[in-house]
mmCIF file of C-alpha atoms and ligand atoms in Angstrom:
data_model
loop_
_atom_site.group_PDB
_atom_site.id
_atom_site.type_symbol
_atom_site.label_atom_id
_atom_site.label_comp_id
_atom_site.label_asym_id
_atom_site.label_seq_id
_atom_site.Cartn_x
_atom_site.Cartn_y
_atom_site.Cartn_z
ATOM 1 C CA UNK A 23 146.796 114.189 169.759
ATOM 2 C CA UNK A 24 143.961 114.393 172.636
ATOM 3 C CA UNK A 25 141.122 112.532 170.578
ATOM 4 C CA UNK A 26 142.150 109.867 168.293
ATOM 5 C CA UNK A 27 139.345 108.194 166.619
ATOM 6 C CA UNK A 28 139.480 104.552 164.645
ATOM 7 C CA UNK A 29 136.360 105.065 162.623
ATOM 8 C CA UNK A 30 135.868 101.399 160.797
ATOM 9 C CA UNK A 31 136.270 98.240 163.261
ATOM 10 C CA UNK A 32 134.140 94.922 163.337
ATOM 11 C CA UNK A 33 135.722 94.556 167.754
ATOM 12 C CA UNK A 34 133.512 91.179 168.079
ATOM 13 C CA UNK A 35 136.171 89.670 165.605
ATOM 14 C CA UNK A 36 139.230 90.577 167.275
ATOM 15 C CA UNK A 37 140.511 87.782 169.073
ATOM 16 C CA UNK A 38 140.742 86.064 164.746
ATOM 17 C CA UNK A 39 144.262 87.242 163.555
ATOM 18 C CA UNK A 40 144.849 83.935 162.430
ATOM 19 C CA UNK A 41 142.774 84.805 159.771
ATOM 20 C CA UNK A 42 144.169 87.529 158.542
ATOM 21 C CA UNK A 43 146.433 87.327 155.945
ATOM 22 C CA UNK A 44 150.234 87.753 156.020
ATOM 23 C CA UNK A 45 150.359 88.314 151.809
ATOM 24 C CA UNK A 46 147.789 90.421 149.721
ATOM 25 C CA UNK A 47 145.310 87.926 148.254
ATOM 26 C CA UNK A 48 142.294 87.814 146.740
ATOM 27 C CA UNK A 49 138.707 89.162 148.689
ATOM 28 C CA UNK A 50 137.280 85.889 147.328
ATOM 29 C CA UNK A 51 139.660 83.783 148.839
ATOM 30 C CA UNK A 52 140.051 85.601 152.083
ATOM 31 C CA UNK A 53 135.895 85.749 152.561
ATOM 32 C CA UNK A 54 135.628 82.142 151.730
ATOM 33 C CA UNK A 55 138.544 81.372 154.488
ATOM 34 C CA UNK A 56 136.757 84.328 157.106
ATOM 35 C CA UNK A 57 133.483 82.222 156.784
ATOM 36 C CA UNK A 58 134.718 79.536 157.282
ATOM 37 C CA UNK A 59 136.418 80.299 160.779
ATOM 38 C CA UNK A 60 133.165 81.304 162.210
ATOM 39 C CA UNK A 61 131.600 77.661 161.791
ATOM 40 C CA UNK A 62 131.773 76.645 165.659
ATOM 41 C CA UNK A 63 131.576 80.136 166.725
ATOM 42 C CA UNK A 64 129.773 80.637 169.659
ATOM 43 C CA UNK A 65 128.291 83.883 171.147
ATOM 44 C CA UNK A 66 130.597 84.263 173.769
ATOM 45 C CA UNK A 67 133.576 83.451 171.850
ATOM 46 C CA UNK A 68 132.202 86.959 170.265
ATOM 47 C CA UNK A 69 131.507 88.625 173.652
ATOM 48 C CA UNK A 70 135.194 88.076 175.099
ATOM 49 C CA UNK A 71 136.644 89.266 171.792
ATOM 50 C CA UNK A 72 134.590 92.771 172.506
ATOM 51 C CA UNK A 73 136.250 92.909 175.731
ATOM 52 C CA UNK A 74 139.699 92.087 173.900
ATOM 53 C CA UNK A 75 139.393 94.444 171.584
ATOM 54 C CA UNK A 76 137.679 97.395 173.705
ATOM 55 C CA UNK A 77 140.910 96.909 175.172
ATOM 56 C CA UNK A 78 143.724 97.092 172.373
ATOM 57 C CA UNK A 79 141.947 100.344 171.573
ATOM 58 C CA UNK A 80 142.275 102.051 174.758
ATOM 59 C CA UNK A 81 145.778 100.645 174.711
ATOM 60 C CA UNK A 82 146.861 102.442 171.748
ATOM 61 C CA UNK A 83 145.414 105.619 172.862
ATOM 62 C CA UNK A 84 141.852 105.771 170.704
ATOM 63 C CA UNK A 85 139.339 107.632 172.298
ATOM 64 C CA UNK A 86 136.367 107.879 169.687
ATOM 65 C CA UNK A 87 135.532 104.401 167.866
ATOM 66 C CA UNK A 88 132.885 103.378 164.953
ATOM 67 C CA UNK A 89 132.357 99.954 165.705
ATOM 68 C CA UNK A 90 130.064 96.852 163.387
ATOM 69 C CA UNK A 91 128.599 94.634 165.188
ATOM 70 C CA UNK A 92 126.844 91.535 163.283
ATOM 71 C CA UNK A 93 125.784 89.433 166.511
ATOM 72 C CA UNK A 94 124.973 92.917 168.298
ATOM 73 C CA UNK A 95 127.555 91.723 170.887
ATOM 74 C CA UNK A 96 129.438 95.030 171.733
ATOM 75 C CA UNK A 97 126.848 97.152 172.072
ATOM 76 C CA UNK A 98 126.530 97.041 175.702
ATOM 77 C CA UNK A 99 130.391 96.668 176.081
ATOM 78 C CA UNK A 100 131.059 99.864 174.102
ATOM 79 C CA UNK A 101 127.617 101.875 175.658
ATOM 80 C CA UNK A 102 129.586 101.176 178.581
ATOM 81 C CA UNK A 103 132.599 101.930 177.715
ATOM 82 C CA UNK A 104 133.011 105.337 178.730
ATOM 83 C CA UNK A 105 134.570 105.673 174.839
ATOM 84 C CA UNK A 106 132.777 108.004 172.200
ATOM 85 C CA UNK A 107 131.930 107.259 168.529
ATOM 86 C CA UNK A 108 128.841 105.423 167.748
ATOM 87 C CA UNK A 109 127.974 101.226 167.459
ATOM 88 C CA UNK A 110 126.205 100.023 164.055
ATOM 89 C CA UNK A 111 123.987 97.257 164.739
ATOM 90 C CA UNK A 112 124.349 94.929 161.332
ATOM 91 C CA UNK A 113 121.502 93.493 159.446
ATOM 92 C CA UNK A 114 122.057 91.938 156.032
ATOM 93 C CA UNK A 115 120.496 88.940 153.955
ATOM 94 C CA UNK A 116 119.543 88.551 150.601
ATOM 95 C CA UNK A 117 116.154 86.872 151.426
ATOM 96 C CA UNK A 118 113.769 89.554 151.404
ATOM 97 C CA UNK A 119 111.329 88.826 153.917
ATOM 98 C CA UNK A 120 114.190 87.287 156.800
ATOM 99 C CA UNK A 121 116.174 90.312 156.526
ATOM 100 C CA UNK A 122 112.698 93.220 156.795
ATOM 101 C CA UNK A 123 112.284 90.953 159.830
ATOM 102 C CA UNK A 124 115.992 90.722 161.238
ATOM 103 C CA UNK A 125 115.868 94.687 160.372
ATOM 104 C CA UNK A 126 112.653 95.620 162.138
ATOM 105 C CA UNK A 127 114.366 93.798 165.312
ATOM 106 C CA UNK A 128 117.206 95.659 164.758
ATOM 107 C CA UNK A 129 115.119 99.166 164.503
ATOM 108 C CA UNK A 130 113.382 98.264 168.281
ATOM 109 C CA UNK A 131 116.514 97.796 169.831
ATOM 110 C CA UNK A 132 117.978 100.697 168.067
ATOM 111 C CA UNK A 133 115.231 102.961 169.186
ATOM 112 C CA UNK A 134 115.115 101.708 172.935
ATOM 113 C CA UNK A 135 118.923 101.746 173.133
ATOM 114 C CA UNK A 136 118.546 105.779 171.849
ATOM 115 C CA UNK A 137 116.090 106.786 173.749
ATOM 116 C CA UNK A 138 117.728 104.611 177.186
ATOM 117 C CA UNK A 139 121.244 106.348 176.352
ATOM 118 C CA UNK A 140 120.315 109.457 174.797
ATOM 119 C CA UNK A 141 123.165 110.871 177.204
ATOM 120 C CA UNK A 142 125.782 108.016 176.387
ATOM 121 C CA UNK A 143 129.152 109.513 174.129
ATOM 122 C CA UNK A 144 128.889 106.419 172.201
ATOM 123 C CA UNK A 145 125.977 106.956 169.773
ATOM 124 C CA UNK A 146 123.756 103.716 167.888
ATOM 125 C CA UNK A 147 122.774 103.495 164.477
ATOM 126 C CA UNK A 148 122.098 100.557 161.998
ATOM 127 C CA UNK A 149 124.712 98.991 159.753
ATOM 128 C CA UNK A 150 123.256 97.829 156.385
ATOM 129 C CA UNK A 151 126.047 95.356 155.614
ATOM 130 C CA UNK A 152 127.458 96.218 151.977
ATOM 131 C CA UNK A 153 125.742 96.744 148.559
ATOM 132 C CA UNK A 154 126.048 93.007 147.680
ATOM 133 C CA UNK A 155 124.626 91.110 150.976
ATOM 134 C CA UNK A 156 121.610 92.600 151.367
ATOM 135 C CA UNK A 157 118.560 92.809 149.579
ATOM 136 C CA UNK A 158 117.674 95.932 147.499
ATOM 137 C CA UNK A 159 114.467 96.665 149.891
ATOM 138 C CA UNK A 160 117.087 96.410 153.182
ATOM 139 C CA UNK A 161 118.402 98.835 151.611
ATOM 140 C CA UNK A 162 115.827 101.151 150.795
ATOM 141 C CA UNK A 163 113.767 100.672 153.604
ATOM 142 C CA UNK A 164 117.058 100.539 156.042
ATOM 143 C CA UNK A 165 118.113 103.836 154.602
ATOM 144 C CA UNK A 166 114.696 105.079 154.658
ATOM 145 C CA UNK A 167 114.335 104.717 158.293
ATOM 146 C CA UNK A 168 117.477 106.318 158.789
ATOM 147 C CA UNK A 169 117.373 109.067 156.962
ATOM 148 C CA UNK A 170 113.436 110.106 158.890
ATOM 149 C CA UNK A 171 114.563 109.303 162.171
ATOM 150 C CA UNK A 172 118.599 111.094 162.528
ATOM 151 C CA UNK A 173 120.124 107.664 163.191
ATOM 152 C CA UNK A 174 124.066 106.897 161.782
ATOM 153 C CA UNK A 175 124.075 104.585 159.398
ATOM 154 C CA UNK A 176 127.458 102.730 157.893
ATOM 155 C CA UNK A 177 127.776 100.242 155.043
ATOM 156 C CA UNK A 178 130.649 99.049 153.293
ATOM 157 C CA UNK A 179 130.745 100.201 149.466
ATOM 158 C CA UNK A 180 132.828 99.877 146.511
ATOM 159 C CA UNK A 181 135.499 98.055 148.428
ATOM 160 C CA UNK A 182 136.237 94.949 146.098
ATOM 161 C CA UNK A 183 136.928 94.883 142.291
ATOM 162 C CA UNK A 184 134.545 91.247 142.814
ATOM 163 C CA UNK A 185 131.731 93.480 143.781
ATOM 164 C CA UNK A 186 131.451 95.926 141.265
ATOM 165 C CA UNK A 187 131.833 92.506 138.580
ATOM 166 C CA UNK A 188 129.047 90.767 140.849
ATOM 167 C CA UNK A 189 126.805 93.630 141.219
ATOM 168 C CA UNK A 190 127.373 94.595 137.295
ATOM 169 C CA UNK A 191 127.235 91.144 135.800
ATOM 170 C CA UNK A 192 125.566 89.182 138.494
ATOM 171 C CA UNK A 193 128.477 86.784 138.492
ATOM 172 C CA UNK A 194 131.778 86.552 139.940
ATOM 173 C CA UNK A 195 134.526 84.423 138.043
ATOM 174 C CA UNK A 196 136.631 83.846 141.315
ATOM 175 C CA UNK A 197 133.446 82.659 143.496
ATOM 176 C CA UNK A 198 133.557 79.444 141.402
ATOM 177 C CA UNK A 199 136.665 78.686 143.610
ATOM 178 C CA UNK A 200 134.825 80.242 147.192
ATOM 179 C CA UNK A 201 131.285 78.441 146.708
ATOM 180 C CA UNK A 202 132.920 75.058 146.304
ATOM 181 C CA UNK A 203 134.811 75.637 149.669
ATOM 182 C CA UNK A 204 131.872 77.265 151.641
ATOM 183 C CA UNK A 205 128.643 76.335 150.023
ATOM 184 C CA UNK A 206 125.683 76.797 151.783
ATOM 185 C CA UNK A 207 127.075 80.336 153.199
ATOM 186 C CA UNK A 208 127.497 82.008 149.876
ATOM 187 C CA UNK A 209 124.202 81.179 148.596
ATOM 188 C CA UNK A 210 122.754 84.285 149.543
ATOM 189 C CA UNK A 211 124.527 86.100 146.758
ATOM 190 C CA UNK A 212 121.920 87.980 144.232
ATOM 191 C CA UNK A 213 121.670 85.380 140.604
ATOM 192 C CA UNK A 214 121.241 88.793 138.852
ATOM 193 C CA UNK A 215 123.215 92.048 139.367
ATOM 194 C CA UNK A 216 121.636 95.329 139.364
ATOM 195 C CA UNK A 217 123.877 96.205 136.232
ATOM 196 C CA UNK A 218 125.023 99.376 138.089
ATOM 197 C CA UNK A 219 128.272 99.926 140.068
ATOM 198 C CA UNK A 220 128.285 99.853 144.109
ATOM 199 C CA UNK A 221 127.752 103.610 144.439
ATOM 200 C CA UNK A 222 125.253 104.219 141.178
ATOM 201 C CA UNK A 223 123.069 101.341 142.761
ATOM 202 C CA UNK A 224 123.107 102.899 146.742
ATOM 203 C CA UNK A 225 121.999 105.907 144.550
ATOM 204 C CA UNK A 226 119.370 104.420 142.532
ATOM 205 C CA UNK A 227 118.249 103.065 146.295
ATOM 206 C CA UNK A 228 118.001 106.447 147.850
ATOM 207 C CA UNK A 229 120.618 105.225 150.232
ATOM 208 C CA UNK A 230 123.402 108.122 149.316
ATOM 209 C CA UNK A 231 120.476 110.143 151.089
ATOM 210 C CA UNK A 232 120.566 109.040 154.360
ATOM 211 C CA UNK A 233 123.970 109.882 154.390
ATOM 212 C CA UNK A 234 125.923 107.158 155.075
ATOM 213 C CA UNK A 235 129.250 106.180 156.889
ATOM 214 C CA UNK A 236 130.484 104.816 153.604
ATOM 215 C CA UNK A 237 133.335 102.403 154.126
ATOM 216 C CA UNK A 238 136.302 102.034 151.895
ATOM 217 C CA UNK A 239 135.015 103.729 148.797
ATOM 218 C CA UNK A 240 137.748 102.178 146.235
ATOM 219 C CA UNK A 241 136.123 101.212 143.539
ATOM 220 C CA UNK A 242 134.309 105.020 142.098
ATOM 221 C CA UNK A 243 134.277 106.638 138.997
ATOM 222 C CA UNK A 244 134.618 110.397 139.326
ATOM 223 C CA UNK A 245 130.511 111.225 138.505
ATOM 224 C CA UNK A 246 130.143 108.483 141.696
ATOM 225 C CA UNK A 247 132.770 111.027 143.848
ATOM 226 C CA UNK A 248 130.742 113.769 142.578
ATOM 227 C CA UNK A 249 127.605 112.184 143.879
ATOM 228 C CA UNK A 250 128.993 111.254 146.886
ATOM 229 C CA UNK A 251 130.034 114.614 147.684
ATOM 230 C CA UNK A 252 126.497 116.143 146.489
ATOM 231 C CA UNK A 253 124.839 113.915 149.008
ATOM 232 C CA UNK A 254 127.615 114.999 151.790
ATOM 233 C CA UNK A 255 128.426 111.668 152.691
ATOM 234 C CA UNK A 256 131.504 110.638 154.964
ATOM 235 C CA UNK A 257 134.056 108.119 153.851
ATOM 236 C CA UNK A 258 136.003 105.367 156.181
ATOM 237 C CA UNK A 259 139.583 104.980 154.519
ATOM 238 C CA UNK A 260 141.294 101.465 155.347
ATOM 239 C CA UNK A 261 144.691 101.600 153.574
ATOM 240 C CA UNK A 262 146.281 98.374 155.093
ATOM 241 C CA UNK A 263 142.751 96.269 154.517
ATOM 242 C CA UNK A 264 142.485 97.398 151.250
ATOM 243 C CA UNK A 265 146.054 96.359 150.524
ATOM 244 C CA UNK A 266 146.103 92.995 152.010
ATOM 245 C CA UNK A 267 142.365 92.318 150.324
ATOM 246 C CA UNK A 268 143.586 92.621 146.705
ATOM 247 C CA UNK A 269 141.240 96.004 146.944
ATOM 248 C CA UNK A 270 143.172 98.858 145.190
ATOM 249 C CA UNK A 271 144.328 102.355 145.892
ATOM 250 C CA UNK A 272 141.636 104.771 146.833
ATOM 251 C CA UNK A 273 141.939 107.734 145.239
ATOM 252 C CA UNK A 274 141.964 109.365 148.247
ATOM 253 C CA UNK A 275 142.865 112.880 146.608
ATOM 254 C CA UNK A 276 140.310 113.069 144.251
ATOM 255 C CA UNK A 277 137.782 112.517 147.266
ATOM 256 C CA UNK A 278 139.751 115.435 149.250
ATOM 257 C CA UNK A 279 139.597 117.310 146.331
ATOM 258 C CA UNK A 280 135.983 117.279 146.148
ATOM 259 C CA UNK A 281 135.632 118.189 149.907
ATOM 260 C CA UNK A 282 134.492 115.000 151.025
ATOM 261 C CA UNK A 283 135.672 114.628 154.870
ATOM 262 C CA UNK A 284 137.910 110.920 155.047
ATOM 263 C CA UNK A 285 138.527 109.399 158.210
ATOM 264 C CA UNK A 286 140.735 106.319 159.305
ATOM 265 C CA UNK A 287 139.893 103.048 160.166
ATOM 266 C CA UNK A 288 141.846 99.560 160.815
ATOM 267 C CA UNK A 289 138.578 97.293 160.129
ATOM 268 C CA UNK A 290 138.491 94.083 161.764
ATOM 269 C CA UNK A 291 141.969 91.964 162.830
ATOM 270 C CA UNK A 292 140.567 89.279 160.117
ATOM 271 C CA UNK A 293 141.536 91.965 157.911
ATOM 272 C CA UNK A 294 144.261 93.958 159.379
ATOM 273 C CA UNK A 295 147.315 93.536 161.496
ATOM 274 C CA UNK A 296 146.231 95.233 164.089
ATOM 275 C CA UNK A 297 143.874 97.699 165.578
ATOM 276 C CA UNK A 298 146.461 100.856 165.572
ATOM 277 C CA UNK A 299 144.896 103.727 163.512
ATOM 278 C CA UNK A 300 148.104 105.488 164.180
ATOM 279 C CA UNK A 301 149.870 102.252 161.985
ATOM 280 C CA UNK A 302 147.036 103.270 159.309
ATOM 281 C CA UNK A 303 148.032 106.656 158.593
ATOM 282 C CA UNK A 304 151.296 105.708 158.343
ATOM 283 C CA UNK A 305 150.183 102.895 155.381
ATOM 284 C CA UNK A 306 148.042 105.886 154.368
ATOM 285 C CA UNK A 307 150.913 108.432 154.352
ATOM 286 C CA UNK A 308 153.211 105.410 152.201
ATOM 287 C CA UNK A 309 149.954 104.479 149.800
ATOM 288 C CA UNK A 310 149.467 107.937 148.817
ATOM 289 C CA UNK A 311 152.903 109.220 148.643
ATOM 290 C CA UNK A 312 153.483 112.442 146.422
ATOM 291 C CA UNK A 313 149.629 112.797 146.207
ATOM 292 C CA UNK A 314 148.204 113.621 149.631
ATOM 293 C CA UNK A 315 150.108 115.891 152.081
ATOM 294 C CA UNK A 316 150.806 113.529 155.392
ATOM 295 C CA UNK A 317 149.087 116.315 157.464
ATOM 296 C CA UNK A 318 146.200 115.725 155.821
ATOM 297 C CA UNK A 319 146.273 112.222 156.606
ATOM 298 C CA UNK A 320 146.803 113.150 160.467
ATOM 299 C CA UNK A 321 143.901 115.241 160.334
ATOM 300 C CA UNK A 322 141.960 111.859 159.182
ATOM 301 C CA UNK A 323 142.401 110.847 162.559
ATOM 302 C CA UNK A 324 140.581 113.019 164.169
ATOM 303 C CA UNK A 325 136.963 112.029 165.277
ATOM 304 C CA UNK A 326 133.996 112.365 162.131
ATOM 305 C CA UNK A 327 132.046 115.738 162.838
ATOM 306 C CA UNK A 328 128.486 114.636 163.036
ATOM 307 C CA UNK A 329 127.236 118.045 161.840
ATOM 308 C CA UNK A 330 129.613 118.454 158.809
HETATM 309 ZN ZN1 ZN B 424 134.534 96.287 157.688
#
C-alpha cells in the first residue's frame, strides 16, 4: 500500500510506554496512573517525544497522520514534516471562562498557521478534547467556529463505559479510587451530568454539525449511529486501545452498515503498544472476526477523504 494513514495519535506522548498497560484494566485506573506521569513533565520532554514519534511513523511506512497535540508541541514538527494528514491543536477545561480563553488562543494560532501554510500537506484544525473535559460552551462555541470557518475538528467520544455513567449520572463509582490518587487534576470533572449519552449530548451541542473526527465511537446506541451518519461524520477506530482500556467492542459493522467511512488509528503509546496501524488492523481483523470482511478493514487504512 502507497499511502498508509494512522488517523488517531497523541506523538508528544510517545517516548511514555511505561505507561501503557501490559493487561486490560480499567480507563479510571489507567487515567489516574497517565496523569500522574506527566507531574515533572517538562516542555521539551514533549518536544523530543514529537521527534521520536514523527519517526516510528515514517519507520513503519505511514505517510498520512492525524495527530493531538495538548501542549501544541508537534505542530511545527509535523508542518514540517513533509507527512500529510492534519494536526489538532487541543483545548479542554471545565472552567468556563479559562478554557473560551485557552480556545480563542488556540483559534489565532490556528488561523495564522492556515493562512502561513495554506500549501502545507499536513492540514490544522482544533481538537475539543472529549465530551467530558470540556465545558458545554467549548463545545458549542469550538464547534461553532469550526463548522463557519472549514477547519478539521477531532474529539474523542463515547470511548469509555465511565463516561457515558459520568456524563448520564454526573458521577463515576470507580473515580472514588482515581481522585484519591490524583486529586487536584480530576477536579475539573462536571458535579452534574448532562443526563444524555456522549453522542446525544455533542448533538444537543450542535457539535455532530461541524462534522467531527470522532474518535473511538464505542459506546452508541443505534439512533446515535443513525445520527452520526445523518450528520456525515468520520469515525477513528482504535481496536488495541479500546481493548487494553476496559473500552468494549465497537460495533464496527453496524457503523459500516450505515455508510459511515472508519479509519484506523493506534492513539498514543500510553495507550497502545505501539504506533503500527498495520498491527491495528490486524487487532481489528481478530476483534471483529466473522463480522467485518478483513478487506474492509485494509481499506480503513487508507487516508480519510476530506470531501466524503
Ligand atoms: Zn486519543
Amino acid at each position: 500500500m502507497s499511502e498508509l494513514c494512522n488517523a488517531h495519535t497523541h506523538l508528544e506522548l510517545s517516548d511514555l510506554g511505561r505507561v501503557c498497560p501490559q493487561e486490560p484494566t480499567s480507563f479510571a485506573r489507567w487515567m489516574a496512573g497517565f496523569i500522574w506521569s506527566l507531574r515533572k513533565r517538562k516542555l521539551d520532554d514533549y518536544r523530543a517525544a514529537v521527534m521520536l514519534g514523527i519517526e516510528t511513523l515514517r519507520a513503519c511506512g505511514t505517510t498520512h497522520v492525524h495527530d493531538i497535540t495538548n501542549t501544541w508541541a508537534s505542530v511545527e514538527p509535523l508542518l514540517q514534516s513533509g507527512m500529510q494528514g492534519c494536526v489538532y491543536l487541543e483545548v479542554m477545561g471545565q472552567k468556563r471562562e479559562r478554557a473560551l480563553v485557552r480556545m480563542k488562543e488556540a483559534v489565532r494560532r490556528i488561523t495564522d498557521l492556515r493562512r502561513s501554510h495554506a500549501e502545507s500537506p499536513m492540514s490544522v484544525g482544533l481538537s475539543l478534547h472529549s465530551t467530558w473535559s470540556c465545558h458545554p460552551d467549548l463545545l458549542r462555541e469550538g464547534a461553532a467556529w469550526c463548522r463557519e470557518n472549514k477547519v478539521p475538528l477531532c474529539i474523542h467520544a463515547a470511548e469509555s463505559p465511565a463516561e457515558t455513567e459520568l456524563l448520564l449520572t454526573g458521577r463515576v463509582r470507580e473515580l472514588g479510587w482515581a481522585r484519591t490518587q490524583i486529586g487536584r487534576s480530576l477536579r475539573m470533572l462536571p458535579r452534574s451530568g448532562p443526563r444524555l449519552s456522549p453522542i446525544t449530548y455533542l448533538a444537543s451541542l450542535g457539535v455532530l454539525q461541524a462534522r467531527p473526527l470522532l474518535v473511538h465511537a464505542v459506546q452508541v446506541s443505534d439512533e446515535e449511529i443513525a445520527a452520526i451518519a445523518r450528520a456525515r461524520c468520520t469515525v477513528v477506530h482504535c481496536p488495541r486501545s479500546n481493548t487494553l482500556l476496559s473500552c468494549g467492542r465497537m460495533r464496527l459493522e453496524a457503523f459500516l452498515s450505515a455508510g459511515i467511512p472508519v479509519y484506523l488509528g493506534t492513539d498514543s503509546r500510553v495507550s497502545s503498544p505501539d504506533l503500527d496501524v498495520r498491527a491495528e488492523a490486524a487487532a481489528a481483523k481478530k476483534m471483529h472476526a466473522g463480522r467485518v470482511d478483513g478487506e474492509k478493514i485494509n481499506a480503513m487504512l487508507a487516508p480519510p477523504n476530506p470531501e466524503t
